[in-house]
Structures are given as C-alpha cells and as structure tokens.
Amino acid sequence: MYDSETLAAVRDQLEQATEHDFYAEAFADADVDPAAVDSWEAFRDVPFTTGEDLVADFEAEPPTGSLYDGAAMVTFSPMGEDLQPVFDTTGDLGTQAAVNADVFERAGIEPGDRVVNTFGYHLFGTGYVVHRALEELGAEVFPLGPGDSEQAAATIQQFDVDALIGNPSFALKIGDAGGEVDTFVGAGEPFTSVPGRRDAVKDALGAATATDYFGTRHIMPVAAETTAEDGLHVVTDYAIVEIVDPDTGEVLPEGERGEVVVTHVQKDGLPLVRYRTGDLAALEVRGEDVVMPDGVIGRTDERLKVKGVKVYPESVETVLASFEGLTGEYRVEVDDPDGTDRLVVVCEGDADVDDLT
C-alpha cells in the first residue's frame, strides 16, 4: 500500500522514537527492533499507542510526560478527562507549515489569495498551525477565529475574500449571513461523510469547491481532499494510516471499515507510533495514492452491538443529516423485549417514514 521510501522514513521515525523510554520500553516488551522493520508486514508487529497510554505517561511524570524534550510551542488537546499538552519543535512547525501549504494548494487555495481562517488560535493552536501554512503558501490571511459569523461574512464581503477554512457548521452560518467564497476547506467535525453536507456548504457559500481535511491536534495533517473532491488522500510524507479491527487490532483488508491508526513519518515533539485515533474509516489504493473514500464516518467509542452487528450511532446521524425536514436531534434505543435485539431510531422533525426506513 505504501512504497519503500515511505517505509524507510517510518523506520527512521521508529528509531528516533526509541530515544524516549516510553517507546524503548514498549518496543522491548513487544520484542521489536525498529532497525529490523524492513517490510510493512514487520511493521505490524510494532505495538499500538493509545490515548490511555499517553494519559498514563502524563500522570506518571506531570505535567509534561516522558515524551517532552523541549518545544517551540505547547498547545493542548482533549485526552481522557482533561486537556493534555502537545509539543511542537521549531522543526515540527516548519514541517507542518510546508506540508499543509501543499495540502491547501491542492485544495484550490493559490498564492496571493485572501483567506479567512476561523479556527481558534488560543489553547488548542489549530488556527496558528493553519495560519503558518497559509503564510508558507503565500496567501493573505485573515485570522478571525471562531464565534461571530456575521462579522466573518462582513469581512468576506468587504475584502472580497477568496477562501474560507474552518468548521463546516460555522461555514453554513457564515453563508447564511451573506459570506461567499470560491473555495472552502472544512475540518474539525464530520463533513463529507454526511450525505448532502458538502452540497449544502457549497450552496451556502456560493463556492466552486468544498474539500474535507482530516487531522488531530497531534497529527496535522493526516489526509485531505483535492479540488477533485474524491475522498481524503493520506498525506504520506507526514503520516501513514492503517485501518484495524477495533476489537482485535488486526489490520483490515482494503475497503473494510475499521479504526484509523496513524503513525508520524516525521515528527520530533511527541511523535506518535501506530496511534489508535478512535475514528472510523476505510482505505482504498488508487495508483500511488492511499485514500479514505468516504471520509471519517464515526467513532469506535460510541459503538453498539445489535444482533452481533457493530452499529455506530454517529453513522446514524450522518444518514439523518441528509433529510432536510429533520432537526438533527435523535435518539437510538436498543433493547431485547423478546430475547432478540431491537434497534429503534427516534428523530425529531418531518420526513417520509418509508424514505427514513
């Protein structure tokens, strides 16, 4: 699925990770020698990293954990019951800026474009990472952040802004307030996996393209769409993605849905190795590209089991979102009144029951 050049970069990252006791001990316990990872089959022997592992490490060596080795920027991300720090070195910030600049250019943003950035700059730092990438690309950035859709729309109108980056739900509000742009890049919440959501955003903004972007604060970017709007392309010069069975950890074949596992290809501060994100997606190979064709479709931690079948409530939400008459409020009820599992979806609004079924 990934080429030998990418494997060599991943092996270098694994060897670098062993400079931290956190990974050196995990690899030793799994009897894995990073230098001997000479195939993707051998890479599957490398142990997973989970959010619980990281939280335990932060708690064992507060407040930074053992993976801290200095940073140029410290931001935060929800993990466990609290916010935990994310560390970026000067090199990390430069790498992220360059990689994200390429991603945004493939999404249709050009040097010289005026771009409104509605991601937050404080605490989580996502807006700052996006801002640096746009500067690297040569765009003119308006750091508006989230919150005031009417102000954002007015700024877009006054300065004839070309592109908007932010949450799709906020973009809809900006469009309703009169903001129109040629290009939209959406992230931070389910977007293209929700039927009809892309078209709704494009209609609201009058946009020619609306592309999806997937990343976590720890790994930005993981995958992103191009102007072809044909699925999330894994950004293999920064991270690689595997899809595993959420229960067994077995790597799943191409096309099967499972948990997204991500490994940094180049990261100094807080490198992540086979990190289980809890997100759900599928992968397919298109020539030299690895793509999440349906975007990110839900979360493993909201999983139910009905008649032995795994059901993800967030996937129900994406279906309901395609019905204009529904408010988006819903409830999933599971019981077994006659010894047989039964699932009932209760939703608010008006829609044809046969179509819903």
Short mmCIF file of C-alpha atoms in Angstrom, two decimals:
data_model
loop_
_atom_site.label_atom_id
_atom_site.label_comp_id
_atom_site.label_asym_id
_atom_site.label_seq_id
_atom_site.Cartn_x
_atom_site.Cartn_y
_atom_site.Cartn_z
CA MET A 1 0.00 0.00 0.00
CA TYR A 2 2.86 2.39 0.84
CA ASP A 3 6.17 2.40 -1.02
CA SER A 4 9.67 1.51 0.16
CA GLU A 5 10.70 5.16 0.51
CA THR A 6 7.86 5.73 2.96
CA LEU A 7 8.85 2.56 4.85
CA ALA A 8 12.41 3.86 5.20
CA ALA A 9 11.11 7.18 6.58
CA VAL A 10 8.87 5.35 9.05
CA ARG A 11 11.78 3.15 10.16
CA ASP A 12 13.86 6.29 10.81
CA GLN A 13 10.96 7.68 12.85
CA LEU A 14 10.75 4.46 14.89
CA GLU A 15 14.47 4.55 15.63
CA GLN A 16 14.18 8.19 16.66
CA ALA A 17 11.23 7.32 18.91
CA THR A 18 13.37 4.86 20.87
CA GLU A 19 15.29 7.83 22.26
CA HIS A 20 12.30 8.12 24.60
CA ASP A 21 11.91 5.48 27.32
CA PHE A 22 8.17 5.44 26.58
CA TYR A 23 8.79 3.80 23.20
CA ALA A 24 12.03 1.99 24.03
CA GLU A 25 10.22 0.04 26.74
CA ALA A 26 7.12 -0.60 24.60
CA PHE A 27 9.24 -1.92 21.71
CA ALA A 28 11.31 -4.07 24.04
CA ASP A 29 8.18 -5.56 25.62
CA ALA A 30 6.90 -6.42 22.12
CA ASP A 31 10.33 -7.79 21.11
CA VAL A 32 10.53 -5.32 18.22
CA ASP A 33 13.80 -3.91 16.90
CA PRO A 34 12.91 -0.76 14.91
CA ALA A 35 16.05 -1.09 12.80
CA ALA A 36 14.85 -4.54 11.67
CA VAL A 37 11.45 -3.29 10.42
CA ASP A 38 12.22 -3.99 6.77
CA SER A 39 8.69 -4.65 5.47
CA TRP A 40 5.15 -3.49 6.11
CA GLU A 41 4.40 -6.95 7.48
CA ALA A 42 7.16 -6.46 10.06
CA PHE A 43 5.76 -3.01 10.85
CA ARG A 44 2.54 -4.67 12.03
CA ASP A 45 4.48 -6.17 14.94
CA VAL A 46 5.13 -2.68 16.29
CA PRO A 47 2.83 -2.14 19.32
CA PHE A 48 -0.06 0.32 19.24
CA THR A 49 -0.08 3.58 21.16
CA THR A 50 -3.38 4.58 22.76
CA GLY A 51 -4.73 7.72 24.35
CA GLU A 52 -4.79 5.85 27.64
CA ASP A 53 -1.05 5.15 27.28
CA LEU A 54 -0.32 8.83 26.80
CA VAL A 55 -2.54 9.93 29.68
CA ALA A 56 -0.82 7.41 31.98
CA ASP A 57 2.55 8.80 30.91
CA PHE A 58 1.45 12.39 31.60
CA GLU A 59 0.17 11.35 35.02
CA ALA A 60 3.34 9.42 35.85
CA GLU A 61 5.59 12.40 35.03
CA PRO A 62 3.43 15.52 35.33
CA PRO A 63 2.90 17.90 33.73
CA THR A 64 4.77 17.11 30.51
CA GLY A 65 5.19 13.32 30.49
CA SER A 66 8.32 11.48 29.39
CA LEU A 67 7.99 12.34 25.70
CA TYR A 68 8.78 16.00 26.35
CA ASP A 69 12.21 17.11 25.19
CA GLY A 70 11.73 20.84 24.76
CA ALA A 71 9.35 22.63 22.42
CA ALA A 72 8.86 25.82 20.45
CA MET A 73 5.10 25.74 21.01
CA VAL A 74 2.96 24.00 23.63
CA THR A 75 -0.76 23.65 22.90
CA PHE A 76 -3.44 21.38 24.32
CA SER A 77 -5.85 18.69 23.21
CA PRO A 78 -8.70 16.85 24.96
CA MET A 79 -7.49 13.44 26.10
CA GLY A 80 -9.06 11.35 28.80
CA GLU A 81 -10.96 13.57 31.22
CA ASP A 82 -8.63 16.55 30.87
CA LEU A 83 -6.63 18.57 28.41
CA GLN A 84 -3.12 17.26 27.76
CA PRO A 85 -0.17 19.09 26.20
CA VAL A 86 1.02 18.78 22.60
CA PHE A 87 4.64 19.67 21.84
CA ASP A 88 5.94 21.10 18.57
CA THR A 89 9.59 21.87 17.98
CA THR A 90 10.79 24.58 15.61
CA GLY A 91 11.42 21.87 13.05
CA ASP A 92 7.92 20.45 13.55
CA LEU A 93 6.31 23.84 12.96
CA GLY A 94 8.29 24.29 9.76
CA THR A 95 7.45 20.81 8.51
CA GLN A 96 3.75 21.24 9.28
CA ALA A 97 3.69 24.60 7.52
CA ALA A 98 5.26 23.16 4.36
CA VAL A 99 3.12 20.03 4.26
CA ASN A 100 -0.11 21.88 4.98
CA ALA A 101 0.75 24.54 2.40
CA ASP A 102 0.89 21.77 -0.22
CA VAL A 103 -2.42 20.38 1.05
CA PHE A 104 -4.16 23.75 0.84
CA GLU A 105 -2.79 24.40 -2.63
CA ARG A 106 -4.14 21.05 -3.82
CA ALA A 107 -7.47 22.07 -2.27
CA GLY A 108 -7.59 25.12 -4.55
CA ILE A 109 -6.03 27.93 -2.50
CA GLU A 110 -3.44 29.84 -4.52
CA PRO A 111 -0.58 32.19 -3.59
CA GLY A 112 -1.99 35.67 -3.23
CA ASP A 113 -5.49 34.50 -2.31
CA ARG A 114 -7.22 36.15 0.62
CA VAL A 115 -8.19 33.51 3.17
CA VAL A 116 -10.36 33.76 6.28
CA ASN A 117 -9.20 31.32 8.97
CA THR A 118 -11.93 30.58 11.52
CA PHE A 119 -10.06 28.01 13.58
CA GLY A 120 -9.15 29.03 17.12
CA TYR A 121 -5.64 30.32 17.82
CA HIS A 122 -5.67 30.02 21.60
CA LEU A 123 -5.11 26.96 23.79
CA PHE A 124 -5.56 24.34 21.03
CA GLY A 125 -3.42 26.15 18.47
CA THR A 126 -5.10 24.74 15.36
CA GLY A 127 -5.63 28.19 13.90
CA TYR A 128 -1.96 29.00 14.35
CA VAL A 129 -0.83 25.85 12.50
CA VAL A 130 -3.23 26.63 9.65
CA HIS A 131 -2.09 30.28 9.63
CA ARG A 132 1.59 29.36 9.26
CA ALA A 133 0.76 27.04 6.35
CA LEU A 134 -1.17 29.77 4.55
CA GLU A 135 1.75 32.16 5.05
CA GLU A 136 4.07 29.49 3.65
CA LEU A 137 1.79 29.21 0.62
CA GLY A 138 1.87 32.96 0.11
CA ALA A 139 -1.76 33.65 0.93
CA GLU A 140 -3.09 36.75 2.68
CA VAL A 141 -4.57 35.54 5.98
CA PHE A 142 -7.46 36.99 7.99
CA PRO A 143 -7.14 35.40 11.50
CA LEU A 144 -10.77 35.78 12.53
CA GLY A 145 -11.11 32.63 14.62
CA PRO A 146 -14.50 31.15 15.56
CA GLY A 147 -17.53 32.85 17.04
CA ASP A 148 -19.03 35.73 15.05
CA SER A 149 -20.48 34.52 11.75
CA GLU A 150 -21.90 37.92 10.83
CA GLN A 151 -18.55 39.63 11.32
CA ALA A 152 -16.86 36.91 9.25
CA ALA A 153 -19.42 37.33 6.46
CA ALA A 154 -19.00 41.11 6.50
CA THR A 155 -15.19 40.78 6.30
CA ILE A 156 -15.51 38.35 3.40
CA GLN A 157 -17.76 40.79 1.55
CA GLN A 158 -15.71 43.90 2.31
CA PHE A 159 -12.36 42.43 1.29
CA ASP A 160 -13.55 40.13 -1.50
CA VAL A 161 -12.08 37.09 0.25
CA ASP A 162 -11.27 34.06 -1.94
CA ALA A 163 -11.27 31.16 0.54
CA LEU A 164 -12.55 30.10 3.94
CA ILE A 165 -11.08 27.49 6.29
CA GLY A 166 -12.94 26.19 9.36
CA ASN A 167 -15.72 24.00 10.72
CA PRO A 168 -18.43 23.18 8.15
CA SER A 169 -21.23 24.02 10.61
CA PHE A 170 -19.75 27.50 11.12
CA ALA A 171 -19.31 27.89 7.38
CA LEU A 172 -23.05 27.33 6.94
CA LYS A 173 -23.72 30.17 9.37
CA ILE A 174 -21.31 32.45 7.53
CA GLY A 175 -23.03 31.60 4.26
CA ASP A 176 -26.44 32.30 5.77
CA ALA A 177 -25.07 35.70 6.86
CA GLY A 178 -24.08 36.52 3.29
CA GLY A 179 -20.45 35.39 3.11
CA GLU A 180 -19.43 33.97 -0.27
CA VAL A 181 -16.08 32.47 -1.27
CA ASP A 182 -14.75 30.41 -4.16
CA THR A 183 -13.00 27.78 -2.01
CA PHE A 184 -13.82 26.16 1.32
CA VAL A 185 -11.69 23.72 3.34
CA GLY A 186 -13.57 22.04 6.19
CA ALA A 187 -12.26 20.18 9.23
CA GLY A 188 -12.88 19.57 12.90
CA GLU A 189 -16.20 17.72 12.53
CA PRO A 190 -17.88 15.20 10.19
CA PHE A 191 -18.16 16.80 6.77
CA THR A 192 -18.15 14.86 3.51
CA SER A 193 -19.21 11.66 5.30
CA VAL A 194 -22.55 13.36 5.99
CA PRO A 195 -24.82 12.94 2.93
CA GLY A 196 -25.64 16.29 1.40
CA ARG A 197 -23.36 18.31 3.71
CA ARG A 198 -20.82 19.24 1.01
CA ASP A 199 -23.53 20.48 -1.35
CA ALA A 200 -25.19 22.42 1.47
CA VAL A 201 -21.94 24.21 2.32
CA LYS A 202 -21.17 24.94 -1.33
CA ASP A 203 -24.66 26.34 -1.87
CA ALA A 204 -24.48 28.49 1.26
CA LEU A 205 -21.09 29.97 0.35
CA GLY A 206 -21.55 30.02 -3.42
CA ALA A 207 -18.30 28.02 -3.51
CA ALA A 208 -16.91 26.21 -6.52
CA THR A 209 -15.14 23.65 -4.30
CA ALA A 210 -15.55 22.45 -0.74
CA THR A 211 -12.94 19.95 0.41
CA ASP A 212 -12.53 17.84 3.53
CA TYR A 213 -9.45 17.79 5.78
CA PHE A 214 -8.73 15.21 8.47
CA GLY A 215 -6.23 15.61 11.26
CA THR A 216 -5.94 15.64 15.01
CA ARG A 217 -4.12 18.30 17.02
CA HIS A 218 -1.36 15.73 17.44
CA ILE A 219 -1.16 14.90 13.73
CA MET A 220 -1.92 17.72 11.27
CA PRO A 221 -2.49 16.69 8.54
CA VAL A 222 -3.45 13.03 8.26
CA ALA A 223 -5.41 13.15 5.00
CA ALA A 224 -7.06 15.78 2.82
CA GLU A 225 -9.09 16.16 -0.33
CA THR A 226 -8.05 17.89 -3.54
CA THR A 227 -10.20 20.01 -5.83
CA ALA A 228 -11.39 16.73 -7.36
CA GLU A 229 -13.47 16.23 -4.18
CA ASP A 230 -12.89 12.48 -4.41
CA GLY A 231 -12.00 11.42 -0.86
CA LEU A 232 -9.33 12.08 1.74
CA HIS A 233 -5.85 11.40 0.34
CA VAL A 234 -3.40 10.28 3.02
CA VAL A 235 -0.51 12.78 3.26
CA THR A 236 2.19 10.11 3.20
CA ASP A 237 5.12 12.49 3.56
CA TYR A 238 3.83 13.37 7.03
CA ALA A 239 1.79 10.38 8.28
CA ILE A 240 0.60 6.94 7.28
CA VAL A 241 -2.76 5.35 8.04
CA GLU A 242 -3.79 1.78 8.78
CA ILE A 243 -7.32 0.51 9.32
CA VAL A 244 -7.67 -2.10 12.07
CA ASP A 245 -10.44 -4.13 13.66
CA PRO A 246 -11.39 -2.14 16.80
CA ASP A 247 -11.69 -5.37 18.82
CA THR A 248 -8.73 -7.45 17.67
CA GLY A 249 -6.31 -4.84 16.33
CA GLU A 250 -5.95 -6.92 13.15
CA VAL A 251 -5.13 -4.84 10.06
CA LEU A 252 -8.17 -4.98 7.78
CA PRO A 253 -8.16 -5.51 4.02
CA GLU A 254 -8.61 -2.63 1.61
CA GLY A 255 -12.19 -1.35 1.56
CA GLU A 256 -13.23 -2.60 5.01
CA ARG A 257 -14.26 -0.07 7.64
CA GLY A 258 -12.43 -0.02 10.94
CA GLU A 259 -10.44 2.13 13.34
CA VAL A 260 -7.98 4.67 11.96
CA VAL A 261 -4.41 4.09 13.21
CA VAL A 262 -1.87 6.81 12.40
CA THR A 263 1.93 6.92 12.54
CA HIS A 264 4.03 10.05 12.14
CA VAL A 265 6.51 9.90 9.29
CA GLN A 266 8.45 12.92 10.54
CA LYS A 267 7.91 14.42 14.00
CA ASP A 268 10.29 15.47 16.76
CA GLY A 269 7.98 16.62 19.57
CA LEU A 270 5.53 13.99 20.86
CA PRO A 271 5.95 11.51 17.98
CA LEU A 272 3.08 9.04 17.67
CA VAL A 273 3.59 5.43 16.58
CA ARG A 274 0.61 3.33 15.49
CA TYR A 275 -1.67 5.69 17.40
CA ARG A 276 -5.26 4.47 17.71
CA THR A 277 -7.39 7.54 17.00
CA GLY A 278 -10.81 6.02 17.72
CA ASP A 279 -12.03 7.36 14.36
CA LEU A 280 -13.66 5.10 11.78
CA ALA A 281 -12.92 4.97 8.06
CA ALA A 282 -11.92 2.70 5.18
CA LEU A 283 -8.93 2.84 2.83
CA GLU A 284 -8.51 2.19 -0.86
CA VAL A 285 -5.48 2.36 -3.13
CA ARG A 286 -5.65 4.48 -6.29
CA GLY A 287 -2.40 4.17 -8.17
CA GLU A 288 0.20 5.71 -5.85
CA ASP A 289 -2.42 7.33 -3.59
CA VAL A 290 -3.99 5.89 -0.43
CA VAL A 291 -7.46 7.35 0.04
CA MET A 292 -10.25 7.37 2.61
CA PRO A 293 -13.06 7.36 0.02
CA ASP A 294 -15.94 8.07 2.42
CA GLY A 295 -14.16 10.38 4.82
CA VAL A 296 -14.32 9.75 8.57
CA ILE A 297 -17.62 8.08 9.39
CA GLY A 298 -17.79 7.84 13.19
CA ARG A 299 -16.10 6.86 16.43
CA THR A 300 -15.30 3.47 17.96
CA ASP A 301 -16.11 4.65 21.49
CA GLU A 302 -19.79 5.10 20.58
CA ARG A 303 -20.20 1.57 19.28
CA LEU A 304 -23.19 -0.65 19.99
CA LYS A 305 -23.74 -4.30 19.15
CA VAL A 306 -27.15 -5.31 17.80
CA LYS A 307 -27.77 -8.91 16.71
CA GLY A 308 -23.99 -9.34 16.61
CA VAL A 309 -23.60 -6.42 14.21
CA LYS A 310 -21.47 -3.40 15.14
CA VAL A 311 -23.55 -0.22 14.99
CA TYR A 312 -22.09 3.27 15.26
CA PRO A 313 -24.65 5.92 16.31
CA GLU A 314 -22.67 8.66 14.59
CA SER A 315 -23.23 6.81 11.32
CA VAL A 316 -26.97 7.04 12.01
CA GLU A 317 -26.53 10.78 12.46
CA THR A 318 -24.88 11.12 9.05
CA VAL A 319 -27.87 9.42 7.40
CA LEU A 320 -30.40 11.59 9.22
CA ALA A 321 -28.45 14.71 8.22
CA SER A 322 -29.41 14.13 4.59
CA PHE A 323 -33.12 14.75 5.36
CA GLU A 324 -33.98 18.45 5.21
CA GLY A 325 -37.10 18.09 7.37
CA LEU A 326 -35.25 16.78 10.42
CA THR A 327 -33.73 18.96 13.12
CA GLY A 328 -30.71 16.71 13.74
CA GLU A 329 -31.90 15.72 17.22
CA TYR A 330 -32.26 11.96 17.56
CA ARG A 331 -32.12 9.06 19.97
CA VAL A 332 -31.04 5.45 19.44
CA GLU A 333 -32.86 2.88 21.59
CA VAL A 334 -31.63 -0.70 21.89
CA ASP A 335 -33.44 -3.40 23.86
CA ASP A 336 -34.40 -7.08 23.63
CA PRO A 337 -38.08 -7.36 24.62
CA ASP A 338 -38.48 -10.91 23.25
CA GLY A 339 -34.90 -12.07 23.67
CA THR A 340 -33.99 -10.62 20.28
CA ASP A 341 -32.10 -7.35 19.90
CA ARG A 342 -34.16 -4.47 18.57
CA LEU A 343 -32.90 -1.05 17.48
CA VAL A 344 -35.23 1.94 17.19
CA VAL A 345 -34.23 5.38 15.93
CA VAL A 346 -36.36 8.25 17.27
CA CYS A 347 -35.79 11.51 15.41
CA GLU A 348 -37.24 15.00 15.56
CA GLY A 349 -38.80 16.76 12.58
CA ASP A 350 -40.75 15.88 9.45
CA ALA A 351 -39.64 13.32 6.87
CA ASP A 352 -41.13 10.44 4.92
CA VAL A 353 -41.07 7.34 7.12
CA ASP A 354 -40.56 4.97 4.19
CA ASP A 355 -37.58 7.02 2.98
CA LEU A 356 -36.13 7.02 6.50
CA THR A 357 -36.55 3.26 6.80
#
